[in-house]
mmCIF file of C-alpha atoms (C1' of nucleotides) in Angstrom:
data_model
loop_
_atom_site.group_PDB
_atom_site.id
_atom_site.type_symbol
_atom_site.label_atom_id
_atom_site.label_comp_id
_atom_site.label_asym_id
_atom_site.label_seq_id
_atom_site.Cartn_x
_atom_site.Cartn_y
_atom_site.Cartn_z
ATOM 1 C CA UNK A 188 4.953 -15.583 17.685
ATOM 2 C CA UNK A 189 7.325 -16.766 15.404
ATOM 3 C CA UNK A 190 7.545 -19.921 13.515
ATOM 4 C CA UNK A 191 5.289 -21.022 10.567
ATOM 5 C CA UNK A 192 3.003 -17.640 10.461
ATOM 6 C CA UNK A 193 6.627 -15.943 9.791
ATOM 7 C CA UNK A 194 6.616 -16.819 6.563
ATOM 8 C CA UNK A 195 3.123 -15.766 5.425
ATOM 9 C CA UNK A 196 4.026 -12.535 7.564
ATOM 10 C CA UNK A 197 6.577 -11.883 5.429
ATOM 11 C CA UNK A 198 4.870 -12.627 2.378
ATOM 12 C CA UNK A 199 2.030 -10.389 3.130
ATOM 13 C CA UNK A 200 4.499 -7.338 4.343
ATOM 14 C CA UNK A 201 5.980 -7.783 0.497
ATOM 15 C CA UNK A 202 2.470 -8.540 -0.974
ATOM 16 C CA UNK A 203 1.012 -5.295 0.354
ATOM 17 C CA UNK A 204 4.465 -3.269 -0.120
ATOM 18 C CA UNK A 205 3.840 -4.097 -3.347
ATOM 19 C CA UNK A 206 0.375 -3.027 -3.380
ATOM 20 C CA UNK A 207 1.611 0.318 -2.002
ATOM 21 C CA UNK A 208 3.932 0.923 -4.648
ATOM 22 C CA UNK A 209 1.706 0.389 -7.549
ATOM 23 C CA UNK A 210 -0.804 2.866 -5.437
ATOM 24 C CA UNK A 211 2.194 5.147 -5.429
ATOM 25 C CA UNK A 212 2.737 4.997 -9.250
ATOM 26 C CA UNK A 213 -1.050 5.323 -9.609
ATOM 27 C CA UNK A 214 -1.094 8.444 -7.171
ATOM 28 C CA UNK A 215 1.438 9.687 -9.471
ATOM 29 C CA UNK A 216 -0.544 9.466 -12.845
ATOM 30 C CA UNK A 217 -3.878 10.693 -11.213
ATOM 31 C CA UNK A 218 -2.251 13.303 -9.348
ATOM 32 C CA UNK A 219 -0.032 14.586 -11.662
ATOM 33 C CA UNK A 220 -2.217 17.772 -11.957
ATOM 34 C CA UNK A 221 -0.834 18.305 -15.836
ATOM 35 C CA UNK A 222 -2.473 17.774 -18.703
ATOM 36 C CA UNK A 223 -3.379 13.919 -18.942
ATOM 37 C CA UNK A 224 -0.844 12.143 -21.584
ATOM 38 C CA UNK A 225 -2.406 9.841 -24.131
ATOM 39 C CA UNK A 226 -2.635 6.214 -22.437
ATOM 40 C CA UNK A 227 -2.602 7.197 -18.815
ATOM 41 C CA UNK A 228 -6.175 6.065 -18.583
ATOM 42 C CA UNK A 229 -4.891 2.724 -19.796
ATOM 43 C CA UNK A 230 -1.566 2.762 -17.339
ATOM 44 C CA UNK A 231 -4.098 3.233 -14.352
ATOM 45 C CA UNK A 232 -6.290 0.276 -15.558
ATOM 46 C CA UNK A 233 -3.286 -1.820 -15.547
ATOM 47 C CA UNK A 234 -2.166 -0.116 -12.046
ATOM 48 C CA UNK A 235 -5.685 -0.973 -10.686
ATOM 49 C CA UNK A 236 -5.150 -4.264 -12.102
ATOM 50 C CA UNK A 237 -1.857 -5.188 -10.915
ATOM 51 C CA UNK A 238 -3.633 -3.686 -7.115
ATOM 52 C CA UNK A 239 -6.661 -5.621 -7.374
ATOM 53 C CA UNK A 240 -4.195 -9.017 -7.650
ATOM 54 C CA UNK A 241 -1.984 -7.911 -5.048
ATOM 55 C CA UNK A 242 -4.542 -7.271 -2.653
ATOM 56 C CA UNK A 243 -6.190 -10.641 -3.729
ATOM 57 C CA UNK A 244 -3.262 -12.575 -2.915
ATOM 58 C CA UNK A 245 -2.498 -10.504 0.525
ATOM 59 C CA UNK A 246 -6.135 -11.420 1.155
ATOM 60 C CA UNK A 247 -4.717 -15.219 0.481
ATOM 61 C CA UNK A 248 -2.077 -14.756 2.455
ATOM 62 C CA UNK A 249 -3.732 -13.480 5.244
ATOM 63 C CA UNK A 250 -6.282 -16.260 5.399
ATOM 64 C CA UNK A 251 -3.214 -18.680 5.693
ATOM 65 C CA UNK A 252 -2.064 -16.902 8.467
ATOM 66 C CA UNK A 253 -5.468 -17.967 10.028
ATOM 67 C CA UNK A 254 -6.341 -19.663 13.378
ATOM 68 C CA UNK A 255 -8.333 -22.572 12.804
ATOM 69 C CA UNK A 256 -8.985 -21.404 9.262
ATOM 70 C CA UNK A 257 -10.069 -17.808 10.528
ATOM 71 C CA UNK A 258 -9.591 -15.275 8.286
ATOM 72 C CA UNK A 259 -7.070 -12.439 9.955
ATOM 73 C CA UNK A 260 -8.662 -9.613 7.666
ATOM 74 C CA UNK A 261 -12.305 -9.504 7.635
ATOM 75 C CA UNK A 262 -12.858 -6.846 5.398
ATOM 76 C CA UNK A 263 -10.925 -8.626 2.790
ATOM 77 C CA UNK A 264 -13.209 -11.837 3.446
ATOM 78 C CA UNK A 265 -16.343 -9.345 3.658
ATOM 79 C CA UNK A 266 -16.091 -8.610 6.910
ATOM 80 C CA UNK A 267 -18.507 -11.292 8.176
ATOM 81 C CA UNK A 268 -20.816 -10.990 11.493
ATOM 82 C CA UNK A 269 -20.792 -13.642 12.791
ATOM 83 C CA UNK A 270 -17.981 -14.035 15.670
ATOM 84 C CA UNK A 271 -15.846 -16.960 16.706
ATOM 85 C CA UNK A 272 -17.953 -19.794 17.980
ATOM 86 C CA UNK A 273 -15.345 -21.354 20.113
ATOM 87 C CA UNK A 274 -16.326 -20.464 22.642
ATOM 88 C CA UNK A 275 -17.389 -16.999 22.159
ATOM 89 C CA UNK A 276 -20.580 -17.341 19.602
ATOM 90 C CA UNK A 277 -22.863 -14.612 18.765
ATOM 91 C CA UNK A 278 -25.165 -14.168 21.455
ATOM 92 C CA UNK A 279 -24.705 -17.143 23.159
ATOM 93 C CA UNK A 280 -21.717 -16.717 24.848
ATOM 94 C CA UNK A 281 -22.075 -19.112 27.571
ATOM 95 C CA UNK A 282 -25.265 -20.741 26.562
ATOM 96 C CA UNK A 283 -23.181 -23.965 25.964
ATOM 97 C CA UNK A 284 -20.694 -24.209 29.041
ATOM 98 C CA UNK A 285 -21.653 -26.981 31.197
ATOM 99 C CA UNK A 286 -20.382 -25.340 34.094
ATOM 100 C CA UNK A 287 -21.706 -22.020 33.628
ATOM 101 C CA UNK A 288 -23.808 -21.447 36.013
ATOM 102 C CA UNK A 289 -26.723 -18.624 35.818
ATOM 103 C CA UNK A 290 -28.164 -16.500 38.303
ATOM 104 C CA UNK A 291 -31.759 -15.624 39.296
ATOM 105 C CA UNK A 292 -32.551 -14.076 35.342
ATOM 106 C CA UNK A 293 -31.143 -17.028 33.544
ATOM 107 C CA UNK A 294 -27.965 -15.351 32.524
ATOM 108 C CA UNK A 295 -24.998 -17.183 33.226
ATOM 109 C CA UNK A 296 -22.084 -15.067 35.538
ATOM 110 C CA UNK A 297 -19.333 -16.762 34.046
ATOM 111 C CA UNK A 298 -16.373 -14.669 33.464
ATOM 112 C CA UNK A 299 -16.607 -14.292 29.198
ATOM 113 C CA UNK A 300 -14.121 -15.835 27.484
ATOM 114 C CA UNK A 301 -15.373 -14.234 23.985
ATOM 115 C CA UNK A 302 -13.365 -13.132 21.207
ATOM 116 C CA UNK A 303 -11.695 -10.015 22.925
ATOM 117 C CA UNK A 304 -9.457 -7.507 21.328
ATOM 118 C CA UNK A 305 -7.739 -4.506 22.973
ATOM 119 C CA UNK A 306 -6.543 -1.020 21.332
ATOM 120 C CA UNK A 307 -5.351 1.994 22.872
ATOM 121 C CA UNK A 308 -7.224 5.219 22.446
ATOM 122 C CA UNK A 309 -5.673 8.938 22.420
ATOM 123 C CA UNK A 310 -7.276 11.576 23.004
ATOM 124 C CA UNK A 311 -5.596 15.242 22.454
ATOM 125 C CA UNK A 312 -6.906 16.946 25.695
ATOM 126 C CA UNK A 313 -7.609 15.326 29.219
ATOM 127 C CA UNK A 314 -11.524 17.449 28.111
ATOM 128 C CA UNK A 315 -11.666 14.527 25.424
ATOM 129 C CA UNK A 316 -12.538 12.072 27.871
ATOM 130 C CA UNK A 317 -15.800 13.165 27.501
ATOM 131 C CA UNK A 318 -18.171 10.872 25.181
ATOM 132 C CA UNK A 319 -16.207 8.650 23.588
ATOM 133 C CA UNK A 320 -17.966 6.885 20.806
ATOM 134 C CA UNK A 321 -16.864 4.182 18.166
ATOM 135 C CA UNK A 322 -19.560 4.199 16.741
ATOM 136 C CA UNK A 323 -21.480 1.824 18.261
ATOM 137 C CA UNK A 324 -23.701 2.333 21.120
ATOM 138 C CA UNK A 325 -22.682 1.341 24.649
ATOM 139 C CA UNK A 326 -24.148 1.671 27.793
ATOM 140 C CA UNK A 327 -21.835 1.604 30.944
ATOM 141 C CA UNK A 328 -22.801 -1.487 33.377
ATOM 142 C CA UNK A 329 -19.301 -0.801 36.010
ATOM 143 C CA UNK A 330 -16.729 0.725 36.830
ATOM 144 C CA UNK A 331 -14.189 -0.688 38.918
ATOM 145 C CA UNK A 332 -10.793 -0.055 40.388
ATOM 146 C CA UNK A 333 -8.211 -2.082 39.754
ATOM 147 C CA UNK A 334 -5.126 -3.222 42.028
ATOM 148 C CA UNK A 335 -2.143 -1.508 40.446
ATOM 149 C CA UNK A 336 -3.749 0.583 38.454
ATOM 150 C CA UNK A 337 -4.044 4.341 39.085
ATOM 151 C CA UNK A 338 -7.539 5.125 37.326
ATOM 152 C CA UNK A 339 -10.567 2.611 37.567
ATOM 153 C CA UNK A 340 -11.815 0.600 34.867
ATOM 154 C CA UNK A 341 -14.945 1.055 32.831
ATOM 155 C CA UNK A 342 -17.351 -1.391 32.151
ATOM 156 C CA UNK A 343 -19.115 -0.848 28.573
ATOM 157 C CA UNK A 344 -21.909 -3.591 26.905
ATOM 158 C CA UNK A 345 -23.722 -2.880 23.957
ATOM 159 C CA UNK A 346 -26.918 -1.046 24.360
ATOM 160 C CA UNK A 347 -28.674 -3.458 22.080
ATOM 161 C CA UNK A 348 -27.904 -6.343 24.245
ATOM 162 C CA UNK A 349 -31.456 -6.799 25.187
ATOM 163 C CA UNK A 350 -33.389 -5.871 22.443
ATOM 164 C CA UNK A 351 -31.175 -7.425 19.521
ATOM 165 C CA UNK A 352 -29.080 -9.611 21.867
ATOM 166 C CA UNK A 353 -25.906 -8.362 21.212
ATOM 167 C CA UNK A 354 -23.406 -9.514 23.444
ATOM 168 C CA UNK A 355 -20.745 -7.038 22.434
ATOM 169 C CA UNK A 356 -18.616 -5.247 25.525
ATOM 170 C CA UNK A 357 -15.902 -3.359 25.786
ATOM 171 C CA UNK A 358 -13.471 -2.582 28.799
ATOM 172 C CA UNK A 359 -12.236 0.914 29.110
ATOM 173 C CA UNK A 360 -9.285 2.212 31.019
ATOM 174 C CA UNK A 361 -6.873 4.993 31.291
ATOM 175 C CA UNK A 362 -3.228 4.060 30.860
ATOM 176 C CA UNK A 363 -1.501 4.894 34.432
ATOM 177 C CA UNK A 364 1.298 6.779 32.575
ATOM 178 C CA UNK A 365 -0.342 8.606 30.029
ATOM 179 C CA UNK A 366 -3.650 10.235 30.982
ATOM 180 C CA UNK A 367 -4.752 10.860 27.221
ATOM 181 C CA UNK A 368 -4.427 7.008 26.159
ATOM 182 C CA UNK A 369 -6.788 4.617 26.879
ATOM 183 C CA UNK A 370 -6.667 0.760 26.964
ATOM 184 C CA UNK A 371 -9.847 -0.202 25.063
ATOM 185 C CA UNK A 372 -10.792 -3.988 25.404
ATOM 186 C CA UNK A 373 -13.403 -5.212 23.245
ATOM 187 C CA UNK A 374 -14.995 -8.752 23.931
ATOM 188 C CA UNK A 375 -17.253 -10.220 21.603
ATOM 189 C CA UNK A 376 -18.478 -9.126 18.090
ATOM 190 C CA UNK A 377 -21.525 -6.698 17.813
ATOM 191 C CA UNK A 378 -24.683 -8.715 16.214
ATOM 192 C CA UNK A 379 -26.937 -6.036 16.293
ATOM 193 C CA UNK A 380 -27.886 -4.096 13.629
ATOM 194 C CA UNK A 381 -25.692 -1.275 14.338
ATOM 195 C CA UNK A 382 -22.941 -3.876 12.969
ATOM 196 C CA UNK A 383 -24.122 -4.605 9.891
ATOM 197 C CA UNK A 384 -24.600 -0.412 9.140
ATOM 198 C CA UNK A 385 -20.985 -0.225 10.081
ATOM 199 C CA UNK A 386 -19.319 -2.994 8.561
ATOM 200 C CA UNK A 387 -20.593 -1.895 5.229
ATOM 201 C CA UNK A 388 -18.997 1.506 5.435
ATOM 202 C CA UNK A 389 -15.768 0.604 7.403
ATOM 203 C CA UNK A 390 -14.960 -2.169 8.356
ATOM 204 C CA UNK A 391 -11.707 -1.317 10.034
ATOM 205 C CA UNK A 392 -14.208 -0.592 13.281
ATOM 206 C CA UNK A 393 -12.342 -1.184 16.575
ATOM 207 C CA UNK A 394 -15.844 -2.427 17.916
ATOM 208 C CA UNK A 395 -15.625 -5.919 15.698
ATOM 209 C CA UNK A 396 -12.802 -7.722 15.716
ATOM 210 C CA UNK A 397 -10.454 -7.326 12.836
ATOM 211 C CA UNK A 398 -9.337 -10.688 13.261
ATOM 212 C CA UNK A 399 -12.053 -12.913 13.133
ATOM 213 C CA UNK A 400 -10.390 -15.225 15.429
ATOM 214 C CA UNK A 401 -11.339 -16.042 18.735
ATOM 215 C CA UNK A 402 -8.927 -14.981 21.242
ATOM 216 C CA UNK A 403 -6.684 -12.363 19.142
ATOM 217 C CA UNK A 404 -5.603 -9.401 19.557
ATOM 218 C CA UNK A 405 -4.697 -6.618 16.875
ATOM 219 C CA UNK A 406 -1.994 -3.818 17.457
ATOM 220 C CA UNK A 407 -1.623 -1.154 15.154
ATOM 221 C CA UNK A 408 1.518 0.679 16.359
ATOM 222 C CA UNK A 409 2.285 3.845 14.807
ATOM 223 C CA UNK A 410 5.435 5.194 14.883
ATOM 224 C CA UNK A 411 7.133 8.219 13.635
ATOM 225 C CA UNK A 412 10.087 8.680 11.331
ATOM 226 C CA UNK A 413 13.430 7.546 13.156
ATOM 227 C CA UNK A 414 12.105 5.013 15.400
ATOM 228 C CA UNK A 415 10.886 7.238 18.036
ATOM 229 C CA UNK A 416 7.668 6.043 19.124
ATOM 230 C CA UNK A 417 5.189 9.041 17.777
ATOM 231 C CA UNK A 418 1.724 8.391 17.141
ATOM 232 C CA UNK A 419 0.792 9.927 14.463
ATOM 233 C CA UNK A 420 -1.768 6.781 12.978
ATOM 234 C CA UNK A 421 -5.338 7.887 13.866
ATOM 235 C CA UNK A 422 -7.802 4.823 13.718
ATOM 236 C CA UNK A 423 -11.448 4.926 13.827
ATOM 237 C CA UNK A 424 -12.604 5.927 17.192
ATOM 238 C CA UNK A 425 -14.398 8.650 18.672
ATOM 239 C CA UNK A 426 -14.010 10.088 21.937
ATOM 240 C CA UNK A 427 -15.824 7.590 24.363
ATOM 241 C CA UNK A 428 -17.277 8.406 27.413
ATOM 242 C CA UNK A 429 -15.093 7.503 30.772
ATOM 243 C CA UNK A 430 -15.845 8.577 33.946
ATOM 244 C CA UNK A 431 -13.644 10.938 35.201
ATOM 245 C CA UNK A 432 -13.622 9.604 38.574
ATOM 246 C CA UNK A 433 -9.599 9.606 38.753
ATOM 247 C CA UNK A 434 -8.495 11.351 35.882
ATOM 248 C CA UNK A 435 -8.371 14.596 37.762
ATOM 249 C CA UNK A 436 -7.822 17.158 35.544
ATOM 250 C CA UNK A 437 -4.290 17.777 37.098
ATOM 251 C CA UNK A 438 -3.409 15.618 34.523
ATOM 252 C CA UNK A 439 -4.240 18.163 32.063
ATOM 253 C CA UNK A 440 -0.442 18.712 32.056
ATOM 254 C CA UNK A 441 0.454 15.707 30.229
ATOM 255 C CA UNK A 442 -1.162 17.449 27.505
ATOM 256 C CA UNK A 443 2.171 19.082 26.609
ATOM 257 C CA UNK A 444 3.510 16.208 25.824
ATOM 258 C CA UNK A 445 1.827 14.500 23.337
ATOM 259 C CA UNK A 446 3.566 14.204 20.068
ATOM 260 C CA UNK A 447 1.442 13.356 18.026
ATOM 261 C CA UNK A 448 0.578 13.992 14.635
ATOM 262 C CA UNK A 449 -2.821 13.353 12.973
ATOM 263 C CA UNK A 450 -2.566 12.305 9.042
ATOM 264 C CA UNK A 451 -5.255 13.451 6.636
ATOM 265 C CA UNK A 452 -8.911 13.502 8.225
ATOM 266 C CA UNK A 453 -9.842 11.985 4.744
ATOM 267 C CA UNK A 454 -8.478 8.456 6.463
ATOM 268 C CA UNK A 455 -11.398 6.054 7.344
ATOM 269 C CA UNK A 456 -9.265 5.583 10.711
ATOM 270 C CA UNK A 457 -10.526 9.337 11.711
ATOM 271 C CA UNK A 458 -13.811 9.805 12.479
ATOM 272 C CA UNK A 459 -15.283 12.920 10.922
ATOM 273 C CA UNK A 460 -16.484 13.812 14.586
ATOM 274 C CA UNK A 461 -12.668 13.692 16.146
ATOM 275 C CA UNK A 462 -10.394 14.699 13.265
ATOM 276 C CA UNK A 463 -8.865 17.339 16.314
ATOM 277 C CA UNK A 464 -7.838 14.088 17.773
ATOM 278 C CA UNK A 465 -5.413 11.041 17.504
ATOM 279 C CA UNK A 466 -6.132 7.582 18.394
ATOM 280 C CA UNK A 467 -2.794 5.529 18.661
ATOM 281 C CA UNK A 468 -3.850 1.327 18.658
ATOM 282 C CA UNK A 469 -1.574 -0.731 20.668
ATOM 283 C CA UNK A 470 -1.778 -3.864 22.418
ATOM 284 C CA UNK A 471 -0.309 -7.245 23.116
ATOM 285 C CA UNK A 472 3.015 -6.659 21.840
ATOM 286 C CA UNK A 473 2.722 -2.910 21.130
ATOM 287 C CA UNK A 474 6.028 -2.315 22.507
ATOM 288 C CA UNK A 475 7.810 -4.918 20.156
ATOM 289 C CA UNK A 476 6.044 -2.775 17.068
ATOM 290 C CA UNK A 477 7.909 0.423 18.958
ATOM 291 C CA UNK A 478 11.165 -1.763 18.828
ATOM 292 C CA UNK A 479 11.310 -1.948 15.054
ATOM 293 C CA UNK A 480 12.545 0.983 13.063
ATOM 294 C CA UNK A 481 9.591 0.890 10.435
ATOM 295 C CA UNK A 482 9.035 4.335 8.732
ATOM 296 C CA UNK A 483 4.723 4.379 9.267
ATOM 297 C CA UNK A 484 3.056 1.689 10.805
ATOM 298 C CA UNK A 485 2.794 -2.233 11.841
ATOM 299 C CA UNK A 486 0.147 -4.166 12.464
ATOM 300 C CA UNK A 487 0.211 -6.880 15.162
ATOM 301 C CA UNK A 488 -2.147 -9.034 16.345
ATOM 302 C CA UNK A 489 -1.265 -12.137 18.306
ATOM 303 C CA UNK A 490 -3.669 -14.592 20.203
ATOM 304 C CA UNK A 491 -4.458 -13.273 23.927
ATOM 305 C CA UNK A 492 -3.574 -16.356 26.586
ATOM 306 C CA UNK A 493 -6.717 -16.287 27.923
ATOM 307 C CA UNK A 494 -8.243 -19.071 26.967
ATOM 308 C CA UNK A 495 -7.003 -22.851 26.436
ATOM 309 C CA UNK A 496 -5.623 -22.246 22.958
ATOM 310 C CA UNK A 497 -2.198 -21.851 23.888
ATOM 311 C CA UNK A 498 0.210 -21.139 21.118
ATOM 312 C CA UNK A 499 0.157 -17.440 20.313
ATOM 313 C CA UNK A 500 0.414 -16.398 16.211
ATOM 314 C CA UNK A 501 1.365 -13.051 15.364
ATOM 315 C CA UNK A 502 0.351 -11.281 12.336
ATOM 316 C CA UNK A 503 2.644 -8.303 11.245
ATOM 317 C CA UNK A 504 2.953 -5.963 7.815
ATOM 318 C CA UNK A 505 5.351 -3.680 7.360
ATOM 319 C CA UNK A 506 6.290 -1.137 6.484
ATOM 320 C CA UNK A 507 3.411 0.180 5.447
ATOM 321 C CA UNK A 508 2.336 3.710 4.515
ATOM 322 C CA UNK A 509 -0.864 4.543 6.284
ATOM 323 C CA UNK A 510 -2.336 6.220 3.148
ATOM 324 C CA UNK A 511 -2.789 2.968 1.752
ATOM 325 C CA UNK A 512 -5.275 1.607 4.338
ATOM 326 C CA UNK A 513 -7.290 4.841 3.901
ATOM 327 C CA UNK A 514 -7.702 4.234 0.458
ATOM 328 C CA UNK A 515 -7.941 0.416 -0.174
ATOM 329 C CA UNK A 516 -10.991 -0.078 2.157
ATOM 330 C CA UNK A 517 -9.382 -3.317 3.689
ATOM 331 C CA UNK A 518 -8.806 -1.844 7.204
ATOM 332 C "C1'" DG B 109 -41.753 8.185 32.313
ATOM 333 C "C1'" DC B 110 -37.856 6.508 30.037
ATOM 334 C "C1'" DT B 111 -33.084 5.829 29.614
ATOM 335 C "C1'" DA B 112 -28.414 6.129 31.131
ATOM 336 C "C1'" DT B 113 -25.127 6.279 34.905
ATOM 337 C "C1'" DT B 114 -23.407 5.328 39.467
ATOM 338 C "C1'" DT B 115 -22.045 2.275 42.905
ATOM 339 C "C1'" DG B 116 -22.150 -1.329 46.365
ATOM 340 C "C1'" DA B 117 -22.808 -6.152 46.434
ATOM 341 C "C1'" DC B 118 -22.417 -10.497 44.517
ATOM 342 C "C1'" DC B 119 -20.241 -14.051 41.800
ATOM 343 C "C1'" DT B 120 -16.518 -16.351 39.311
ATOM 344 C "C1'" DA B 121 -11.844 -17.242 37.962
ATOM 345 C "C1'" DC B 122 -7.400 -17.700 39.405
ATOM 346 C "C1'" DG C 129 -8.544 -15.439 49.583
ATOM 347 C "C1'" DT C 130 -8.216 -11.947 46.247
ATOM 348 C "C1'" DA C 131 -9.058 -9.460 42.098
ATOM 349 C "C1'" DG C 132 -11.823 -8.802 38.286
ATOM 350 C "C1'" DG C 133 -16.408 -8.847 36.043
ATOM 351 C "C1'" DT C 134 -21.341 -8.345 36.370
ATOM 352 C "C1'" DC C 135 -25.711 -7.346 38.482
ATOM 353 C "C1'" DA C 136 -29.193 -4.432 39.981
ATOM 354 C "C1'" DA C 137 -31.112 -0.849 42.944
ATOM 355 C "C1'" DA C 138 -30.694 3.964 43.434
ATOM 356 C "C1'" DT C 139 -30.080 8.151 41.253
ATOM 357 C "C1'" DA C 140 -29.769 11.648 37.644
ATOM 358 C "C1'" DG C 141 -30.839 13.690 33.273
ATOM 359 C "C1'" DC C 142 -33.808 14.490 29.419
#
DNA sequence: GCTATTTGACCTAC
DNA sequence: GTAGGTCAAATAGC
């Protein structure tokens, strides 16, 4: 958590604060709405310019803040396919485990230890629950209950598993105190086709990994002016299907008490078929995110502890104004 | 008939 | 031994 990445944290909160501002000044010559003054064209080159290094050396900076030379953004690094190959590589995600041992198909029942990242998923109305997609397909192997926990937990793998042999899963599973947020645990990167399509037109998906790392996590936290936690930073998710098998609709009450607040639907994080809804990504250390007073939104990702690699990195911007993800096509 | 979902059983990790 | 994750047969929907 802290330690060495704190540094090239910090570096890359200032690095992309900087980037923000020079979007600012460039919002403010584009969108000035008056009559455009002589050399304004040439300003916003120099803007773009000044962006285009910035964003370069966040990139950098990012990369440094690496596991095992990982890149932590990889959209910057052009979002590559291929996942981790730790111990979580594309489509084989057991095949090398000595001690894996397979059942009567060949396939090896091993718990996964892929690459796994978790988000949380809002959803405005307790009716929402109904198909939830992120725009990838997945078909629903389980559902299970789980000690402690007041709604059961879905089982998702990618539909393309067999065909294209794309290992991809995802857990889903209502948060016990909130009945319109949803813990969504990926494990392992798509490598079907559907991937590639994506990744070329956002690659901010919460399907593949933003960190490229095995074994991390990303938060994105949103928060509300004055500290109070208010999610109000929609990321790219669509309502995904969850059986309603506890989520009674007596829950419909929480409802009332979302406070959220949905930013432009023009943001990449908003899927054009859920801009009525609100997605708030949390995990690992979400609450720590909550803790700090930052005006828009942090990003966190830190290492989950479930495999050997043992030290835990964290990877945090701030502040940062949402409208600058939407536009720069990094996230 | 094909595909997706449900659900109990089985298996593995802890 | 227990809890979590996956399998696969049964079932439902198109």
């Amino acid at each position: 958590m802290e330690g060495s990445s704190s540094d090239g944290r910090c570096a890359l909160a200032a690095e992309l604060a900087q980037v923000l501002h020079v979007v600012r000044q460039l919002e403010a010559h584009l969108g000035g709405g008056g009559v455009a003054a002589a050399g304004a064209d040439e300003r916003c080159r120099a803007l773009v310019s000044s962006m285009r290094s910035s964003i370069d050396r966040s990139i950098s900076i990012a990369r440094s803040c690496c596991v095992e030379g990982r890149p932590m953004l990889p959209a910057a690094a052009g979002a590559p396919e291929s996942p981790p190959s730790a111990d979580g590589s594309a489509g084989s995600d057991h095949g090398s485990d000595s001690r894996c041992r397979t059942n009567a198909t060949g396939q090896c029942k091993k718990r996964k230890t892929l690459p796994k990242w978790s988000t949380q998923v809002r959803v405005s109305s307790v009716q929402d629950v109904g198909p939830l997609d992120d725009g990838f397909s997945w078909r629903k192997y389980g559902q299970k209950d789980i000690l402690g926990a007041k709604y059961p937990r879905a089982y998702f793998r990618c539909t393309h598993r067999h065909t294209q042999g794309c290992h991809a899963s995802k857990q889903v599973q209502r948060v016990d105190g909130d009945p319109l947020l949803f813990d969504v645990v990926y494990h392992g990167n798509h490598t079907c086709a559907q991937a590639g399509a994506r990744s070329a037109a956002s690659v901010a998906e919460q399907s593949q990994p933003p960190p490229q790392t095995a074994q991390e996590q990303i938060t994105v936290a949103a928060e509300g002016e004055g500290g109070v936690t208010h999610e109000q930073q929609p990321m790219l998710m669509r309502p995904f299907s969850f059986t309603a098998t506890a989520a009674g609709t007596d829950e419909g009450g929480a409802a009332g008490a979302l406070h959220q607040s949905c930013p432009s639907t023009a943001s990449p994080f908003v899927s054009p078929a859920t801009t009525s809804e609100c997605q708030v990504y949390e995990l690992g250390g979400g609450s720590k995110a909550g803790a700090r007073n930052l005006p828009n939104i942090e990003w966190f990702a830190s290492k989950t502890t479930n495999s050997s690699m043992g030290e835990d990195m964290e990877f945090m911007l701030q502040p940062l104004d949402p409208d600058f993800f939407d536009n720069s096509g990094y996230f």
